[in-house]
Coordinates of C-alpha atoms in Angstrom, one line a residue:
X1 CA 55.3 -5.1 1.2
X2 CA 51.9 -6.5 0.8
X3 CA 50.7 -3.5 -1.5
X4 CA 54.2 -4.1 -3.7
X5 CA 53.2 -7.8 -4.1
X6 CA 49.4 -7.5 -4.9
X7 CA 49.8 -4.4 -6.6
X8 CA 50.9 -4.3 -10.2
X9 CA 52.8 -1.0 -12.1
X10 CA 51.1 0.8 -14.6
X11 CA 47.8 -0.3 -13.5
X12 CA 45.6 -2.6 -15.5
X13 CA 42.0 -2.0 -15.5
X14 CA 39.3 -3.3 -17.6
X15 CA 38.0 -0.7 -20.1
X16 CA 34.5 -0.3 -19.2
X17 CA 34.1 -0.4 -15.1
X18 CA 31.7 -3.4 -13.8
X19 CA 28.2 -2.7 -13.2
X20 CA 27.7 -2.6 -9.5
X21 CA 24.2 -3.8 -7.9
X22 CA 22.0 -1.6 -6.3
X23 CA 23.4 -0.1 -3.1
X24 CA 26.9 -0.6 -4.0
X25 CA 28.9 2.5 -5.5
X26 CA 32.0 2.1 -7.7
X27 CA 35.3 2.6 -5.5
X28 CA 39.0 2.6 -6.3
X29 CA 40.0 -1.1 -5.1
X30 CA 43.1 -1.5 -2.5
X31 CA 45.6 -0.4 -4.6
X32 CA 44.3 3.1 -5.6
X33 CA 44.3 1.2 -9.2
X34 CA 41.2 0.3 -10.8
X35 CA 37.8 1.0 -10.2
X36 CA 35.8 -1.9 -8.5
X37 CA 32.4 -2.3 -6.8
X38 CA 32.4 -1.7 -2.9
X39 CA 31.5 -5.1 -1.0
X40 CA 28.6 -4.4 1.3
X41 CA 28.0 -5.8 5.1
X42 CA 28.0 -9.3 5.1
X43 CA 29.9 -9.9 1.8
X44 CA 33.7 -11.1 1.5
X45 CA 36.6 -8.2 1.2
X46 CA 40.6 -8.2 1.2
X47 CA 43.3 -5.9 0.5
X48 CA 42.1 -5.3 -2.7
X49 CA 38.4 -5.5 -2.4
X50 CA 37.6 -3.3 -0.5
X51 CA 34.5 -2.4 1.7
X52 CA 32.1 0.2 1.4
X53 CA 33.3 3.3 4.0
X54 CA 30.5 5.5 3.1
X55 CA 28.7 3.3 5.2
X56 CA 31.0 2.6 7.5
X57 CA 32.2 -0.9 7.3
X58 CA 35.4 -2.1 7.3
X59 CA 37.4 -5.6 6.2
X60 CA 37.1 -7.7 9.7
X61 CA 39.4 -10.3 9.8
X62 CA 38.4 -11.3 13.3
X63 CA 36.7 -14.0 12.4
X64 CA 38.8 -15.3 9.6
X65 CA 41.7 -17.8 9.4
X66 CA 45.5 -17.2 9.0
X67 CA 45.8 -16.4 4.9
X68 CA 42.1 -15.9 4.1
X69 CA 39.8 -12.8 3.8
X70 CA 38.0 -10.9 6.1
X71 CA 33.8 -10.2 6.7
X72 CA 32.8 -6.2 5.7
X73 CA 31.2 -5.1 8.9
X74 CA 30.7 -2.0 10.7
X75 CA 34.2 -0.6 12.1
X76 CA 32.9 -0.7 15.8
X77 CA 31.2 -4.0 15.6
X78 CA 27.8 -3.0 15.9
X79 CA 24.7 -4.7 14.0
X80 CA 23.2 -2.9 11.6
X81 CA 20.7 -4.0 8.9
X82 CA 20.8 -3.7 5.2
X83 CA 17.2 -2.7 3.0
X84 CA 17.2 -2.4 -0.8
X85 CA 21.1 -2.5 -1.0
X86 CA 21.4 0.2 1.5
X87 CA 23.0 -0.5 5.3
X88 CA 21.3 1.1 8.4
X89 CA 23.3 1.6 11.9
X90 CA 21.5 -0.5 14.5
X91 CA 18.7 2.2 16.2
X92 CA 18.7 3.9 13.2
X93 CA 14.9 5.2 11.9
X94 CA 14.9 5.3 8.6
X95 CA 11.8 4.8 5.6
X96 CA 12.5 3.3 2.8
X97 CA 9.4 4.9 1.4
X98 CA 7.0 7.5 1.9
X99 CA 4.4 5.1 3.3
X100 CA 5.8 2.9 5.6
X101 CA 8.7 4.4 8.6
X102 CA 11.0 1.4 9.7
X103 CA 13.6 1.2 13.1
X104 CA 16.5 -1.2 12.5
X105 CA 16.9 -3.2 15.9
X106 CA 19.5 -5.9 16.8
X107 CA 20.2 -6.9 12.8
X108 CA 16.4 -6.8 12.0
X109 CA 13.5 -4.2 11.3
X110 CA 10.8 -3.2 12.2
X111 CA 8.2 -1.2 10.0
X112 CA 5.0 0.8 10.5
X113 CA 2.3 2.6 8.0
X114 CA 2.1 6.4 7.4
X115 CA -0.7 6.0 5.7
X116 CA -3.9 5.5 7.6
X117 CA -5.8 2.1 6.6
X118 CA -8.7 3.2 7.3
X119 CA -12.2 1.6 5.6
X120 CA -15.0 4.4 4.2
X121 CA -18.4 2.9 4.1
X122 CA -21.0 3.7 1.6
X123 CA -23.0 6.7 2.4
X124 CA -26.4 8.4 0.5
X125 CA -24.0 10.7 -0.4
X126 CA -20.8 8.9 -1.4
X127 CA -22.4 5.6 -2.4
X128 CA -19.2 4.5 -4.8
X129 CA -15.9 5.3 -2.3
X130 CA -13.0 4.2 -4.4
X131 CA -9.1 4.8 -2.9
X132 CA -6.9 6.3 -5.5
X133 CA -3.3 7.2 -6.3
X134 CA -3.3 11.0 -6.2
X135 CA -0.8 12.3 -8.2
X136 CA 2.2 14.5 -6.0
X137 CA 1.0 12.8 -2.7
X138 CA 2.1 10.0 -1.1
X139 CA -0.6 8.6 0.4
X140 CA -3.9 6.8 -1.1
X141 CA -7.5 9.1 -0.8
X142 CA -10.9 8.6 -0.9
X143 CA -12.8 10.3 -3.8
X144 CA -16.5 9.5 -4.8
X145 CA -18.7 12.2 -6.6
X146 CA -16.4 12.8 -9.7
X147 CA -15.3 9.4 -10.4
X148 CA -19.3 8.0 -9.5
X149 CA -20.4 10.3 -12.3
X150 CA -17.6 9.3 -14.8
X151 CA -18.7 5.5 -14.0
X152 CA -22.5 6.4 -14.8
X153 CA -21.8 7.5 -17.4
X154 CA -20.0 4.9 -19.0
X155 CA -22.3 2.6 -18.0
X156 CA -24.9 3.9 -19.7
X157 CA -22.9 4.6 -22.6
X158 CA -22.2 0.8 -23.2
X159 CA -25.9 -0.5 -22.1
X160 CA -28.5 2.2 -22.1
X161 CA -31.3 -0.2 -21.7
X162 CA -29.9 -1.8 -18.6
X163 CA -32.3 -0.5 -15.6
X164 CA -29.6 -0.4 -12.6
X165 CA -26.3 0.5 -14.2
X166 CA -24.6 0.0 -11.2
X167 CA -23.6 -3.1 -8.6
X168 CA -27.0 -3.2 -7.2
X169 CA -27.7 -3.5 -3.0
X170 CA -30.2 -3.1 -0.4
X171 CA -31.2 -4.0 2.5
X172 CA -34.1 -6.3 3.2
X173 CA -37.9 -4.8 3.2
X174 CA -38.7 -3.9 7.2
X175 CA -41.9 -5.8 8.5
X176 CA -45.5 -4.3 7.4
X177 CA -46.3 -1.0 9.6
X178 CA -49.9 -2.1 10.1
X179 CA -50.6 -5.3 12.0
X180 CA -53.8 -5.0 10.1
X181 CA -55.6 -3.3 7.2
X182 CA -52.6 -1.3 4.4
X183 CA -49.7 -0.1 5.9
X184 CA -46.1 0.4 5.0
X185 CA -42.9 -1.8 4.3
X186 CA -39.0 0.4 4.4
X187 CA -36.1 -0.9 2.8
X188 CA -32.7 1.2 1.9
X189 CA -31.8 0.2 -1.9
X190 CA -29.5 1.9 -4.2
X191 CA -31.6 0.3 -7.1
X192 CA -33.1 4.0 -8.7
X193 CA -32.0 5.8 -11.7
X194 CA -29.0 7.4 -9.9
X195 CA -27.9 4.6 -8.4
X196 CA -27.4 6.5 -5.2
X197 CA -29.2 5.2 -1.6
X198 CA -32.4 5.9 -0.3
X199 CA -35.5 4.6 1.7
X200 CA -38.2 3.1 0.2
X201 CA -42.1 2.3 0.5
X202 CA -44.1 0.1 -0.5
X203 CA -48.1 -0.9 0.4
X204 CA -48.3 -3.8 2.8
X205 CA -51.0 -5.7 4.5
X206 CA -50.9 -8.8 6.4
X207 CA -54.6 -9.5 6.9
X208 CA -57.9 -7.3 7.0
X209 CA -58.8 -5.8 9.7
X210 CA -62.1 -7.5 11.2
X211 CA -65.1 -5.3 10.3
X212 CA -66.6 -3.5 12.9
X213 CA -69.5 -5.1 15.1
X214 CA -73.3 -4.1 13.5
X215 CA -74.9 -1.8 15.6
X216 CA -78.6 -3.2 16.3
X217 CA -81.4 -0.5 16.6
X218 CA -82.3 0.2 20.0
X219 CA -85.8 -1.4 21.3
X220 CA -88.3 1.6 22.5

């Protein structure tokens, strides 16, 4: 009865079908008429517009008045959680990419990385770390030596006078080895024509040393 009053012979569909967002597949709508964008959890549905069952929801009308539309939800009531148009079962693990690994919980979700964070220092050899997109994996990497050389040289392709071509650093020069007389100050500095770290010298002296007490000729 309901299906001979909402339902009209031939059918009558638009000529191009609608353009359904993201997560939401074309469907034949109550009627087995015309083609119509499945409603997704959460969103309004009736006889005619129906919900989407490849993800398991159903028109609830538990929650609706006498004469209105139902609530798409899943068929045995439980929560579930919807991500970039797509809905997950509540428990479900899914990952919406390759990087991150998320567990839908109670309506909600909860994500963690794949992809370690973790945080390469400078070293005398690596003294450039950069993190790149490698092409076919998923996950960032650390690269130095080829990149460091392809910065170099552009550096010194667009100012060969400039003396450091590179973001200089170094640490502070270490107090004078010799309390007295030349010694030696250390420092680590990446400022050389490589650009790449190392310890350096340099002649120190914080005061002469006292000269040595005469020696008197002994008395016979």
């Amino acid at each position: 009865q309901v299906c001979a009053q909402l339902c009209r012979r031939p059918c009558y569909c638009p000529w191009v079908p609608p353009r359904c967002p993201r997560g939401s597949p074309l469907v034949l709508d109550g009627c087995g008429c015309c083609k119509i964008c499945a409603r997704r959890l959460g969103e309004p549905c009736d006889f005619l517009h129906v919900c989407d069952q490849s993800q398991g929801l159903v028109c609830d009308y538990s929650s609706a008045s006498a004469g209105t539309g139902g609530t798409c939800n899943f068929e045995d009531d439980e929560e579930g959680c919807e991500v970039n148009g797509r809905v997950y079962r509540d428990g479900e693990v899914f990952q919406p990419s390759c990087k991150i690994q998320c567990h839908c919980l109670d309506g909600g979700f909860n994500c963690i990385p794949l992809c370690q964070e973790d945080v390469r220092l400078p070293t005398p050899d690596c003294p450039y770390p950069r993190r790149v997109e490698i092409p076919g994996k998923c996950c960032p990497e650390w690269i130095c030596e080829a990149q460091d050389q392809h910065l170099l040289r552009d550096a010194r392709a667009v100012s060969p006078l400039l003396r450091f071509p590179c973001q200089e650093w170094g640490t502070e020069w270490s107090a004078c080895s010799a309390t007295c007389g030349l010694g030696f100050a250390t420092r680590v500095s990446n400022q050389n024509r490589y650009c790449r770290l190392e310890t350096q010298r340099r002649l120190c002296m914080v005061r002469p040393c006292p000269a040595p007490p005469a020696a008197f000729p002994a008395v016979s």
